[in-house]
């Protein structure tokens, strides 16, 4: 029989209070609410206090997802965290969260695929579960991008926010994730990166996020349409048959262009970028949790999740909720 990876819980967490575009301008960034809203659709974002880490945000999102799923952290046999802003070089953020959840013995590791990280982690977990090797998985996207922003670069610092989202998957005869896809094109590593490292106790290179916005924009629109079509084809669906589209939340213009290309009705596209900004690997599970908890996403519906980010990386998961 077919073994599906079925979603049994979602959770999310945003730190502190919303920081508006006007708040950023008041902090001395040469920008305006009008510019940011027109170009990106972002009105506010959440920024973690200095010292708050991805594992702290991810832990709360995970606890909320476990509570909805009705299982204890100790029952998990797989924990994957998608993050590009881990607490430490090592151990992984997944191991830190595993320790705080009181889970011993499950596999735990991080996935580094930037804003496509959550879709990568879901795809990996789905393969683990379908193989029969693992039964209960916790997948988290958690980020503190505020730590890697250059607050003197108005072209990037206004775009990102902090937060975490999580899902719990369980092996089930009921669907389930129907199809997943993961792709990368490493020749495009230069258009979005943080090209720095720690060496001998010093930072070498450039430890801030750098981006060629227009190159990223074009790449994102193309691959988000391609990968959505790919997973729909694999599941025998037309893209306009999905009930909900949850694209990576980076820019409302990218989200709307993707919806149009796929023929997905505007009111079937989940949008949080206006209130969350771009939270990288956390954006998709944050949006998913919001739409599950407010009752828009109902059991039996088809939900298409997709991400794109530095690497370049992109991925998607089509699931029956
Ligand atoms: O996870 C993937 C993450 N990244 C993305 O999805 C980003 C994709 N790209 C974009 O969303 C857009 O390219 C941006 C929103 C980043 C930029 O929009 P754009 O229309 O490509 O603007 P631009 O970079 O060409 O800049 C236009 C002008 C420039 O001024 P001049 O040279 O025309 O005088 C910038 O200096 O806007 C200026 N500008 C700003 N002005 C006010 C750039 N950032 C700001 C700002 N406030 N925050």
JSON list of N, CA, C and O in Angstrom, two decimals, residues 84-103:
[
{"chain": "A", "resi": 84, "resn": "UNK", "atom": "N", "xyz": [19.25, 29.54, 7.40]},
{"chain": "A", "resi": 84, "resn": "UNK", "atom": "CA", "xyz": [20.53, 30.10, 6.96]},
{"chain": "A", "resi": 84, "resn": "UNK", "atom": "C", "xyz": [21.12, 30.99, 8.04]},
{"chain": "A", "resi": 84, "resn": "UNK", "atom": "O", "xyz": [22.16, 31.60, 7.84]},
{"chain": "A", "resi": 85, "resn": "UNK", "atom": "N", "xyz": [20.41, 31.08, 9.17]},
{"chain": "A", "resi": 85, "resn": "UNK", "atom": "CA", "xyz": [20.89, 31.87, 10.30]},
{"chain": "A", "resi": 85, "resn": "UNK", "atom": "C", "xyz": [20.88, 30.98, 11.55]},
{"chain": "A", "resi": 85, "resn": "UNK", "atom": "O", "xyz": [20.13, 31.22, 12.49]},
{"chain": "A", "resi": 86, "resn": "UNK", "atom": "N", "xyz": [21.71, 29.91, 11.53]},
{"chain": "A", "resi": 86, "resn": "UNK", "atom": "CA", "xyz": [21.76, 28.99, 12.67]},
{"chain": "A", "resi": 86, "resn": "UNK", "atom": "C", "xyz": [22.33, 29.69, 13.90]},
{"chain": "A", "resi": 86, "resn": "UNK", "atom": "O", "xyz": [23.05, 30.68, 13.79]},
{"chain": "A", "resi": 87, "resn": "UNK", "atom": "N", "xyz": [22.03, 29.14, 15.08]},
{"chain": "A", "resi": 87, "resn": "UNK", "atom": "CA", "xyz": [22.59, 29.71, 16.32]},
{"chain": "A", "resi": 87, "resn": "UNK", "atom": "C", "xyz": [24.11, 29.67, 16.30]},
{"chain": "A", "resi": 87, "resn": "UNK", "atom": "O", "xyz": [24.78, 30.62, 16.71]},
{"chain": "A", "resi": 88, "resn": "UNK", "atom": "N", "xyz": [24.65, 28.53, 15.87]},
{"chain": "A", "resi": 88, "resn": "UNK", "atom": "CA", "xyz": [26.09, 28.29, 15.91]},
{"chain": "A", "resi": 88, "resn": "UNK", "atom": "C", "xyz": [26.55, 27.71, 14.59]},
{"chain": "A", "resi": 88, "resn": "UNK", "atom": "O", "xyz": [25.74, 27.26, 13.78]},
{"chain": "A", "resi": 89, "resn": "UNK", "atom": "N", "xyz": [27.89, 27.66, 14.42]},
{"chain": "A", "resi": 89, "resn": "UNK", "atom": "CA", "xyz": [28.44, 26.89, 13.29]},
{"chain": "A", "resi": 89, "resn": "UNK", "atom": "C", "xyz": [28.09, 25.42, 13.52]},
{"chain": "A", "resi": 89, "resn": "UNK", "atom": "O", "xyz": [27.62, 24.75, 12.62]},
{"chain": "A", "resi": 90, "resn": "UNK", "atom": "N", "xyz": [28.33, 24.92, 14.72]},
{"chain": "A", "resi": 90, "resn": "UNK", "atom": "CA", "xyz": [27.74, 23.65, 15.15]},
{"chain": "A", "resi": 90, "resn": "UNK", "atom": "C", "xyz": [27.61, 23.64, 16.64]},
{"chain": "A", "resi": 90, "resn": "UNK", "atom": "O", "xyz": [28.26, 24.44, 17.30]},
{"chain": "A", "resi": 91, "resn": "UNK", "atom": "N", "xyz": [26.78, 22.81, 17.24]},
{"chain": "A", "resi": 91, "resn": "UNK", "atom": "CA", "xyz": [25.89, 21.84, 16.61]},
{"chain": "A", "resi": 91, "resn": "UNK", "atom": "C", "xyz": [24.74, 22.51, 15.83]},
{"chain": "A", "resi": 91, "resn": "UNK", "atom": "O", "xyz": [24.52, 23.70, 15.96]},
{"chain": "A", "resi": 92, "resn": "UNK", "atom": "N", "xyz": [24.05, 21.68, 15.07]},
{"chain": "A", "resi": 92, "resn": "UNK", "atom": "CA", "xyz": [22.97, 22.18, 14.24]},
{"chain": "A", "resi": 92, "resn": "UNK", "atom": "C", "xyz": [21.85, 22.76, 15.11]},
{"chain": "A", "resi": 92, "resn": "UNK", "atom": "O", "xyz": [21.68, 22.38, 16.27]},
{"chain": "A", "resi": 93, "resn": "UNK", "atom": "N", "xyz": [21.10, 23.66, 14.51]},
{"chain": "A", "resi": 93, "resn": "UNK", "atom": "CA", "xyz": [19.92, 24.23, 15.18]},
{"chain": "A", "resi": 93, "resn": "UNK", "atom": "C", "xyz": [18.92, 23.11, 15.49]},
{"chain": "A", "resi": 93, "resn": "UNK", "atom": "O", "xyz": [18.22, 23.15, 16.51]},
{"chain": "A", "resi": 94, "resn": "UNK", "atom": "N", "xyz": [18.86, 22.10, 14.61]},
{"chain": "A", "resi": 94, "resn": "UNK", "atom": "CA", "xyz": [17.95, 20.96, 14.85]},
{"chain": "A", "resi": 94, "resn": "UNK", "atom": "C", "xyz": [18.32, 20.23, 16.13]},
{"chain": "A", "resi": 94, "resn": "UNK", "atom": "O", "xyz": [17.44, 19.84, 16.92]},
{"chain": "A", "resi": 95, "resn": "UNK", "atom": "N", "xyz": [19.63, 20.04, 16.38]},
{"chain": "A", "resi": 95, "resn": "UNK", "atom": "CA", "xyz": [20.04, 19.37, 17.64]},
{"chain": "A", "resi": 95, "resn": "UNK", "atom": "C", "xyz": [19.72, 20.23, 18.85]},
{"chain": "A", "resi": 95, "resn": "UNK", "atom": "O", "xyz": [19.31, 19.69, 19.90]},
{"chain": "A", "resi": 96, "resn": "UNK", "atom": "N", "xyz": [19.89, 21.55, 18.73]},
{"chain": "A", "resi": 96, "resn": "UNK", "atom": "CA", "xyz": [19.57, 22.42, 19.86]},
{"chain": "A", "resi": 96, "resn": "UNK", "atom": "C", "xyz": [18.08, 22.34, 20.19]},
{"chain": "A", "resi": 96, "resn": "UNK", "atom": "O", "xyz": [17.69, 22.26, 21.36]},
{"chain": "A", "resi": 97, "resn": "UNK", "atom": "N", "xyz": [17.23, 22.35, 19.16]},
{"chain": "A", "resi": 97, "resn": "UNK", "atom": "CA", "xyz": [15.78, 22.26, 19.39]},
{"chain": "A", "resi": 97, "resn": "UNK", "atom": "C", "xyz": [15.42, 20.87, 19.90]},
{"chain": "A", "resi": 97, "resn": "UNK", "atom": "O", "xyz": [14.59, 20.73, 20.82]},
{"chain": "A", "resi": 98, "resn": "UNK", "atom": "N", "xyz": [16.04, 19.84, 19.35]},
{"chain": "A", "resi": 98, "resn": "UNK", "atom": "CA", "xyz": [15.78, 18.48, 19.83]},
{"chain": "A", "resi": 98, "resn": "UNK", "atom": "C", "xyz": [16.04, 18.38, 21.33]},
{"chain": "A", "resi": 98, "resn": "UNK", "atom": "O", "xyz": [15.23, 17.83, 22.09]},
{"chain": "A", "resi": 99, "resn": "UNK", "atom": "N", "xyz": [17.16, 18.97, 21.77]},
{"chain": "A", "resi": 99, "resn": "UNK", "atom": "CA", "xyz": [17.50, 18.93, 23.20]},
{"chain": "A", "resi": 99, "resn": "UNK", "atom": "C", "xyz": [16.43, 19.61, 24.04]},
{"chain": "A", "resi": 99, "resn": "UNK", "atom": "O", "xyz": [16.02, 19.10, 25.09]},
{"chain": "A", "resi": 100, "resn": "UNK", "atom": "N", "xyz": [15.97, 20.79, 23.55]},
{"chain": "A", "resi": 100, "resn": "UNK", "atom": "CA", "xyz": [14.96, 21.53, 24.31]},
{"chain": "A", "resi": 100, "resn": "UNK", "atom": "C", "xyz": [13.60, 20.83, 24.30]},
{"chain": "A", "resi": 100, "resn": "UNK", "atom": "O", "xyz": [12.78, 21.04, 25.21]},
{"chain": "A", "resi": 101, "resn": "UNK", "atom": "N", "xyz": [13.34, 20.01, 23.28]},
{"chain": "A", "resi": 101, "resn": "UNK", "atom": "CA", "xyz": [12.07, 19.27, 23.21]},
{"chain": "A", "resi": 101, "resn": "UNK", "atom": "C", "xyz": [12.13, 17.98, 24.01]},
{"chain": "A", "resi": 101, "resn": "UNK", "atom": "O", "xyz": [11.12, 17.27, 24.12]},
{"chain": "A", "resi": 102, "resn": "UNK", "atom": "N", "xyz": [13.30, 17.63, 24.53]},
{"chain": "A", "resi": 102, "resn": "UNK", "atom": "CA", "xyz": [13.41, 16.40, 25.29]},
{"chain": "A", "resi": 102, "resn": "UNK", "atom": "C", "xyz": [13.34, 15.16, 24.42]},
{"chain": "A", "resi": 102, "resn": "UNK", "atom": "O", "xyz": [12.93, 14.09, 24.88]},
{"chain": "A", "resi": 103, "resn": "UNK", "atom": "N", "xyz": [13.74, 15.29, 23.16]},
{"chain": "A", "resi": 103, "resn": "UNK", "atom": "CA", "xyz": [13.77, 14.12, 22.27]},
{"chain": "A", "resi": 103, "resn": "UNK", "atom": "C", "xyz": [15.18, 13.55, 22.28]},
{"chain": "A", "resi": 103, "resn": "UNK", "atom": "O", "xyz": [16.15, 14.28, 22.14]}
]
